[in-house]
Coordinates of C-alpha atoms and ligand atoms in Angstrom, one line a residue:
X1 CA 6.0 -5.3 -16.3
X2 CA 4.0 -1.9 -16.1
X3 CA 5.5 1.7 -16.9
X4 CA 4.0 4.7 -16.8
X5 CA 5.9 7.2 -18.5
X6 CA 5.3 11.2 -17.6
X7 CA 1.7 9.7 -18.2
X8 CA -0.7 13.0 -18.0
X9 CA -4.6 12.6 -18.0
X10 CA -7.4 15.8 -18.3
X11 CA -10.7 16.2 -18.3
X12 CA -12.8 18.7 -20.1
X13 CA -16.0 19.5 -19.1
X14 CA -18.4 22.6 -19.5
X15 CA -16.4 23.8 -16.1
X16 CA -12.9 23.9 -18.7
X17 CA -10.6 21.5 -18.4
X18 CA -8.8 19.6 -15.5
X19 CA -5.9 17.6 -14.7
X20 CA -6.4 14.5 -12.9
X21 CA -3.1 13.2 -13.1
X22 CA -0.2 15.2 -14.2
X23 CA 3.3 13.6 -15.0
X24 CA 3.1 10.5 -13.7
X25 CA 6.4 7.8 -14.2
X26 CA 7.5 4.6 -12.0
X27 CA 7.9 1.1 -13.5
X28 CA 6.0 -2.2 -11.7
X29 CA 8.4 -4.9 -12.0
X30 CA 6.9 -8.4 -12.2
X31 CA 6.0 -10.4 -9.1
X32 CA 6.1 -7.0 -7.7
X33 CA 3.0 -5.7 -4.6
X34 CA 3.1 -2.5 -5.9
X35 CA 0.9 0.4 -4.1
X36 CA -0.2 3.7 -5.1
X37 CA -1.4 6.0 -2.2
X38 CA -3.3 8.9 -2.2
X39 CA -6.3 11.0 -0.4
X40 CA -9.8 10.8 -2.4
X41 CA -9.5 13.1 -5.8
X42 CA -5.4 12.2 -5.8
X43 CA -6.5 10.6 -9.3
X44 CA -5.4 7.1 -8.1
X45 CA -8.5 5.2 -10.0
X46 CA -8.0 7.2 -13.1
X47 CA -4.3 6.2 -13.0
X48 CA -4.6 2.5 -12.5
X49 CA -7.3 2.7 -15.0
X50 CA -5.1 3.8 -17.8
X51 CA -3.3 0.3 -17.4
X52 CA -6.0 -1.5 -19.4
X53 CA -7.0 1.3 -21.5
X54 CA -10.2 2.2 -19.7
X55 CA -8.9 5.7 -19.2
X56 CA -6.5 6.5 -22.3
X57 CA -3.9 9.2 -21.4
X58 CA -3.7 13.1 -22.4
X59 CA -0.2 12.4 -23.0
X60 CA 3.0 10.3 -21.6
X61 CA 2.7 6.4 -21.8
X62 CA 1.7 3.2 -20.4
X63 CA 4.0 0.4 -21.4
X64 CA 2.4 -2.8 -20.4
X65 CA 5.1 -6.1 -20.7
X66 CA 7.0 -3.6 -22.6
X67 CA 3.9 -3.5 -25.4
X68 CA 2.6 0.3 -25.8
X69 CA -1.3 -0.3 -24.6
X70 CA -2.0 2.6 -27.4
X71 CA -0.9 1.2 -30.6
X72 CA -2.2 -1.9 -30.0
X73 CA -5.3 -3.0 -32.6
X74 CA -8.7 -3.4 -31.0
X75 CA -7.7 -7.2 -31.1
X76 CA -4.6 -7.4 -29.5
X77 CA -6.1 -5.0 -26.8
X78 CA -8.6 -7.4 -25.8
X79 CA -5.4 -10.6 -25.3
X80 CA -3.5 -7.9 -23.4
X81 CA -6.8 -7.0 -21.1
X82 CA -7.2 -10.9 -20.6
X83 CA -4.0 -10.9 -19.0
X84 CA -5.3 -8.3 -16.9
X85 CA -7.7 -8.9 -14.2
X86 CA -9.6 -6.2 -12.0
X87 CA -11.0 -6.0 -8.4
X88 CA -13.4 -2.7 -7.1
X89 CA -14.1 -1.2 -4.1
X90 CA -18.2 -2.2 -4.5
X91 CA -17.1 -5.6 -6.0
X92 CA -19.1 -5.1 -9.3
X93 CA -20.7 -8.3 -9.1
X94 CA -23.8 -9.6 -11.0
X95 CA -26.5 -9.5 -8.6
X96 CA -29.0 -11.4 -10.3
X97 CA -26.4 -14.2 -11.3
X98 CA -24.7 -16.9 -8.3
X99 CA -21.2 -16.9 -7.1
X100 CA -20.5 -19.7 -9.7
X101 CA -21.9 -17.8 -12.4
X102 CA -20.2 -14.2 -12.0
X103 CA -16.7 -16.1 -11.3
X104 CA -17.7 -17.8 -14.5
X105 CA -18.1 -14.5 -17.0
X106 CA -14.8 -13.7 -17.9
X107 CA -14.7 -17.5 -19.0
X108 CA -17.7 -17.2 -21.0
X109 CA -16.9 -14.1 -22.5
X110 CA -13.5 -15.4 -23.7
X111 CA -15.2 -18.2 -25.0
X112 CA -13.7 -21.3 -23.1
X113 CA -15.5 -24.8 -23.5
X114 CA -18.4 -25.6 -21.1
X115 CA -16.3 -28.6 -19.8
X116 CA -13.4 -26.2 -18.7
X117 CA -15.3 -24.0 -16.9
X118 CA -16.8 -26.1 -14.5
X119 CA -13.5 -27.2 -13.0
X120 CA -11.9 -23.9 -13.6
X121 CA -14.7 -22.1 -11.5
X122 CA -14.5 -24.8 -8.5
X123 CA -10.9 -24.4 -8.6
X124 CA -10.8 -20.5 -8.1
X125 CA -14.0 -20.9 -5.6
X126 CA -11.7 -23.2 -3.5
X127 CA -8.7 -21.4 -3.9
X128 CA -10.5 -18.0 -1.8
X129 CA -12.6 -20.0 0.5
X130 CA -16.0 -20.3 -1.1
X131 CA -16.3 -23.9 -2.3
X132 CA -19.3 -24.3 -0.4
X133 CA -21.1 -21.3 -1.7
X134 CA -21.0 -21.8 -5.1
X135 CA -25.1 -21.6 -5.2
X136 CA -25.4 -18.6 -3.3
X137 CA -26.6 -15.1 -4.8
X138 CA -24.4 -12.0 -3.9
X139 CA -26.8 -10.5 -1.5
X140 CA -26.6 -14.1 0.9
X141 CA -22.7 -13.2 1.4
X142 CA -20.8 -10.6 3.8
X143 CA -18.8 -7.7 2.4
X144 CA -15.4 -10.2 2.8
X145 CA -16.8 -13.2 0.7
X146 CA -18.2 -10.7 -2.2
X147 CA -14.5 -9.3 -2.5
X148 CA -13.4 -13.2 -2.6
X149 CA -15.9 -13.9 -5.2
X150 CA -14.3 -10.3 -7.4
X151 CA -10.8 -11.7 -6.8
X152 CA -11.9 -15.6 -8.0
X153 CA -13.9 -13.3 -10.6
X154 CA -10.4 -11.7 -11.3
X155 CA -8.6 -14.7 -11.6
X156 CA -10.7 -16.8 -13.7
X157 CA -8.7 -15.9 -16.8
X158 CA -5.3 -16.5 -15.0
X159 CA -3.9 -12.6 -15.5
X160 CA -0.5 -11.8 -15.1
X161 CA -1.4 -8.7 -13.5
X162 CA -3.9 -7.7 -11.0
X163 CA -5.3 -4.4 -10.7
X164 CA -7.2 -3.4 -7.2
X165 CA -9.4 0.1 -7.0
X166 CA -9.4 0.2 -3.1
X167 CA -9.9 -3.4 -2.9
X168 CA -10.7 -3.3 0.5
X169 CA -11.4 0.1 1.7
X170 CA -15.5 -0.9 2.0
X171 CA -14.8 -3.9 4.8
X172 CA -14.2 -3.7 8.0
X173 CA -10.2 -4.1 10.0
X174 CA -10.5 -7.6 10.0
X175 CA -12.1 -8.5 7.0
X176 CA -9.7 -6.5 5.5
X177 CA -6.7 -8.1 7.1
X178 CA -8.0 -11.5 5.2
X179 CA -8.5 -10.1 2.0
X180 CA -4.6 -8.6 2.2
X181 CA -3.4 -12.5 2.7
X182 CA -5.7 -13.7 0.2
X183 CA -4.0 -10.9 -2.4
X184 CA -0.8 -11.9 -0.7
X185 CA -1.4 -15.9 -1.8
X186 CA -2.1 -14.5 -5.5
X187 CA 0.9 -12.6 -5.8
X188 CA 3.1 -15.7 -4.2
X189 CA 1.6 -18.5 -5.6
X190 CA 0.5 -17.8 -9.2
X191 CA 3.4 -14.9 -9.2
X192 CA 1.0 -12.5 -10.4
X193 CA 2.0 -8.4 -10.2
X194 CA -0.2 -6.9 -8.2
X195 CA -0.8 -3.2 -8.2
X196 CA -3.0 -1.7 -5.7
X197 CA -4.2 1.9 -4.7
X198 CA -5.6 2.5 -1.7
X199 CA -6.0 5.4 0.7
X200 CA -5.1 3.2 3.8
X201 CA -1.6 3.3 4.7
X202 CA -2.2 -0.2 6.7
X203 CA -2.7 -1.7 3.3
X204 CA 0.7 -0.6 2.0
X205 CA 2.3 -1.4 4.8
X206 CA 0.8 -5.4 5.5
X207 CA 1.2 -6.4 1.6
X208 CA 3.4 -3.6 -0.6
X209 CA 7.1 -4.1 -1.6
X210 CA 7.1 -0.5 -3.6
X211 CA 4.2 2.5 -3.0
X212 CA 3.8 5.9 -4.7
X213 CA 2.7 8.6 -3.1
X214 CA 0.1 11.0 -5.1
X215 CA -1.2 14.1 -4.3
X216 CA -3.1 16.4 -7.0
X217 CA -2.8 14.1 -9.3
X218 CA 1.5 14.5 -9.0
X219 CA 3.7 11.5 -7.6
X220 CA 4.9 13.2 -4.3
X221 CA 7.2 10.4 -2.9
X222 CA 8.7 6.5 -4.4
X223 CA 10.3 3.8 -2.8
X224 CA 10.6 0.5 -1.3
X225 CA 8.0 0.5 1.4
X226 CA 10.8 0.3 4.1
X227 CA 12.5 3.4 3.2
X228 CA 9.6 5.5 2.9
X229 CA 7.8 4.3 6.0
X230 CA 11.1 4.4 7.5
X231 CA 12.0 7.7 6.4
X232 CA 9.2 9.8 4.7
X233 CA 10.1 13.2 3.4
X234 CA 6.9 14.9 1.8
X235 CA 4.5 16.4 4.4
X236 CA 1.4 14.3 3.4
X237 CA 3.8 11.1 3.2
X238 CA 4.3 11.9 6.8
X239 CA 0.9 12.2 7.5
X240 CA 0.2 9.0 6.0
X241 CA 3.4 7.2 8.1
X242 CA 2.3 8.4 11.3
X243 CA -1.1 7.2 10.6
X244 CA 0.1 3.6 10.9
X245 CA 3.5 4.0 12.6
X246 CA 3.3 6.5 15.6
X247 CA 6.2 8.2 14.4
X248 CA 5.1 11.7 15.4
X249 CA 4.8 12.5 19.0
X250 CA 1.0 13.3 19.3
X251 CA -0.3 16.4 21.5
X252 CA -1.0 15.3 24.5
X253 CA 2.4 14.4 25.4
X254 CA 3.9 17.8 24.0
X255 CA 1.7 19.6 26.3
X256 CA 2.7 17.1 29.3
X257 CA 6.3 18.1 28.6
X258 CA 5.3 21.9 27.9
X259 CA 3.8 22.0 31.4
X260 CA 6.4 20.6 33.2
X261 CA 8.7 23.1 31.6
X262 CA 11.5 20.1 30.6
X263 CA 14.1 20.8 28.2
X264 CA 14.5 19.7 25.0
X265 CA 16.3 16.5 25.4
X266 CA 14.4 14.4 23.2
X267 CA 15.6 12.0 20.4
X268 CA 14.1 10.1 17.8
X269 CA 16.0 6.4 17.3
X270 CA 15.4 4.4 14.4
X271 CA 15.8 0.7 15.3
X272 CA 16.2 -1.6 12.2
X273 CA 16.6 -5.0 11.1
X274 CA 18.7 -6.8 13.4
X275 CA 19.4 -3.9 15.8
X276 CA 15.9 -3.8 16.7
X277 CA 16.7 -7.0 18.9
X278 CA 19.9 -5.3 20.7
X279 CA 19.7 -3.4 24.4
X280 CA 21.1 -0.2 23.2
X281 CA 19.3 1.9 25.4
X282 CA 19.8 0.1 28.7
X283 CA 23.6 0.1 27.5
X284 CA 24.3 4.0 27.3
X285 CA 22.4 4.5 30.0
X286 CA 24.4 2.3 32.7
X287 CA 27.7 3.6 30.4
X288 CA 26.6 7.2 30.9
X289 CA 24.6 7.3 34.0
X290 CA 21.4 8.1 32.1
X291 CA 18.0 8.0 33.1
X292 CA 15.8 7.4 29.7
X293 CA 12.0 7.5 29.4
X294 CA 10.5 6.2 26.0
X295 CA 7.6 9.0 25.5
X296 CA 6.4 7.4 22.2
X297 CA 6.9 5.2 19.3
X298 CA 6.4 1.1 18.4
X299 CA 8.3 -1.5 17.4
X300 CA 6.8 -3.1 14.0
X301 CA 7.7 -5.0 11.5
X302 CA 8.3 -3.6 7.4
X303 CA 8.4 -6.1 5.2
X304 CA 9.4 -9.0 6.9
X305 CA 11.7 -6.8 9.1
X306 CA 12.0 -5.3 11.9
X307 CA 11.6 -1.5 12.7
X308 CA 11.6 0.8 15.7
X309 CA 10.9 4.3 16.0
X310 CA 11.2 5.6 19.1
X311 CA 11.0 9.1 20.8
X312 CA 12.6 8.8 24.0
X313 CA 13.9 11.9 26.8
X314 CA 17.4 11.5 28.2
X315 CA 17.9 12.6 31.7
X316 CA 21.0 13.5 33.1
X317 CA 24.4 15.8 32.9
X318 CA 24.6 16.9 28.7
X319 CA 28.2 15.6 28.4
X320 CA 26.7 12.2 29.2
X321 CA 24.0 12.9 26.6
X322 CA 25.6 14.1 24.1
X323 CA 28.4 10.9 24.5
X324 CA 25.4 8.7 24.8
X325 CA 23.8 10.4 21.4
X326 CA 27.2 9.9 19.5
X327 CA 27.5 6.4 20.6
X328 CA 23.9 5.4 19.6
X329 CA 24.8 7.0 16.3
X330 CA 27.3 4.6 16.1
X331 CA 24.8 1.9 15.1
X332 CA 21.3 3.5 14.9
X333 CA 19.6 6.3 13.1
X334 CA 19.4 9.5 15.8
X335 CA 18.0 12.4 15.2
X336 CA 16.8 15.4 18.3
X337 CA 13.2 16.1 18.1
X338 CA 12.2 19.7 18.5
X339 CA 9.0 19.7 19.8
X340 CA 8.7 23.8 19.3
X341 CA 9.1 22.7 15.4
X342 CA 5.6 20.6 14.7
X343 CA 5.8 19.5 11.0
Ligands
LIG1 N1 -14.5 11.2 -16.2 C1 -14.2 12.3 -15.5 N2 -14.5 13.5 -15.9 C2 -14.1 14.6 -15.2 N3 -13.4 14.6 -14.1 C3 -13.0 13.4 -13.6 C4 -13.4 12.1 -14.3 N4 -12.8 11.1 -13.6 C5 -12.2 11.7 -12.6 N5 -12.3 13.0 -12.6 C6 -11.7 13.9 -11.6 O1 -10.3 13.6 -11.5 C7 -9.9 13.7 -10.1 C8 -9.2 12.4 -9.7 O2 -10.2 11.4 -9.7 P1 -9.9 9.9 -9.3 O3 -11.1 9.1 -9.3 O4 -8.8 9.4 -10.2 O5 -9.3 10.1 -7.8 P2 -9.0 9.0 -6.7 O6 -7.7 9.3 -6.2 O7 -9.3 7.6 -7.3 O8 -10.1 9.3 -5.6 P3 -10.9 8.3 -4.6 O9 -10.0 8.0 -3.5 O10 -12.0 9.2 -4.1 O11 -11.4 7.2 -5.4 C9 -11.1 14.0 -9.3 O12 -11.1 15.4 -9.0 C10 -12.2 13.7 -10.2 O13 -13.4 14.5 -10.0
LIG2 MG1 -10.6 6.1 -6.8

């Protein structure tokens, strides 16, 4: 649906020139949540921004439904863009216009009939929760219904894709959690390919199926959202995981086990999918006569499944440990933590 191919933008300025994003390829398949994630200056926005042509690349390619974006003529640029609809960080609406009538713009501008539009825009206002405020001026609504009006805004033209610049990154936890299901209901019920960047790992991990991970304008890390919150490799990708997920034992309880001078026997399970439901723990430790103390972790759910990552001390003789290690291995993911070794 979208490829970027070793897509490569710079800049030049009176400072010289600079890369913003350097080498970039993964492919957006359709019906796809796709995230891109990144901290501020990554070159996310200049990225997504080359999908429609508002940014053209230095060099490398953007391949939109297989159709190069830079040979089309101006013409066919502006069909392709109609297929594409946009949502900002500041909403970019029309202040001086109502909800009805910025919802109604990208109609206008692509010249539907008058009778259309009327339906149309009651239709979209509906569909994100604002039927009743189709009179209202952007400065009567919250933070949340704005975004709603920029998604219905969005939508109007009925896109195949949907492009979000840190769609929610200006509201607050739960405002944000509702504008996640809304762009959840657009990608399942009008099938729409939705690719999002955002510097919140919460975002990726509540609506994504796929994320890149960019840093200095490079992709550090791809995947399926399960795999790379379940196992990140890059540095900042763990930074990012542990954000959300817990996954890294925080200080306080590495200087807990520092003072009391304990040994290292300290394991990190991974629990996934159906084996997050199954006693594991309790079992080695009656088969191996093992004391066990969960020092840190959660049990979460990754796309639709569930996943446990836990750090957890076994106490006891270390034949019975490391039997009890070689038997969880059996079925889970078990790795020893060595807290002396902070990544
Ligand atoms: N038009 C431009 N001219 C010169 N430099 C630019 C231009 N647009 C972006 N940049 C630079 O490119 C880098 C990447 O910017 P970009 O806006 O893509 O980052 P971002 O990941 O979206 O960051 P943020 O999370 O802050 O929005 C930044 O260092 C920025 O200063
Ligand atoms: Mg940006």
């Amino acid at each position: 649906m979208i490829t970027f191919e070793n897509v490569s933008k710079q800049f030049t300025g009176s400072e010289g020139t600079f890369t913003a994003v350097k080498d970039v390829s993964f492919e957006v398949q359709k019906g796809d949540i796709y995230g891109v994630i990144g901290f501020s200056g990554a070159g996310k926005s200049t990225l997504i921004r080359t999908v429609n042509l508002l940014e053209e690349p230095s060099s490398g390619k953007v391949y939109v439904n297989g159709r190069d974006m830079m040979t089309l003529s101006a013409d066919e640029l502006r069909k392709e863009r109609k297929k594409i609809g946009m949502v900002f960080q500041h909403f970019n609406l029309c202040e001086s216009k109502t909800v009805f009538e910025n919802v109604a713009i990208p109609l206008r501008l692509s010249k539907t009939s008058k009778k259309d539009i009327q339906p149309r825009v009651k239709e979209l206002l509906q569909f994100v929760g604002l039927g009743d405020k189709s009179d209202h001026y952007p400065d009567q609504l919250s933070g949340g219904q704005k975004q709603r009006v920029g998604i219905a805004r969005a939508l109007a033209t009925s896109p195949e894709i949907l492009l979000c610049d840190e769609a929610t990154s200006a509201l607050d936890p739960d405002t944000t959690q509702s504008i996640l299901d809304l762009l959840k209901r657009v990608n399942r019920e009008f099938n729409i390919t939705i690719l999002i960047i955002t510097h919140e790992m919460q975002v990726i991990r509540d609506i994504c199926d796929y994320v890149t991970v960019m840093e200095n304008g490079e992709m550090i890390e791809s995947g399926s959202v399960f795999d790379l919150f379940s196992r990140p490799k890059a540095k900042t990708t763990r930074n990012f995981v542990n954000a959300v997920m817990q996954d890294q034992l925080p200080a306080s309880v590495i200087n807990m086990i520092h003072k009391e001078g304990k040994s290292n026997r300290l394991y990190r399970i991974l629990f996934e999918g159906d084996e997050a439901g199954q006693p594991v723990l309790s079992q080695v430790s009656k088969q191996y006569h093992l004391d066990f103390n969960i020092l840190h972790g959660q049990i979460t759910e990754l796309q639709d499944q569930p996943f446990g990552n836990l750090i957890v001390e076994f106490i006891g003789e270390e034949n019975n440990i490391q039997q009890a290690v070689e038997h969880i291995g059996n079925r889970l993911t078990v790795s020893e933590v060595n807290i002396n070794e902070r990544d």
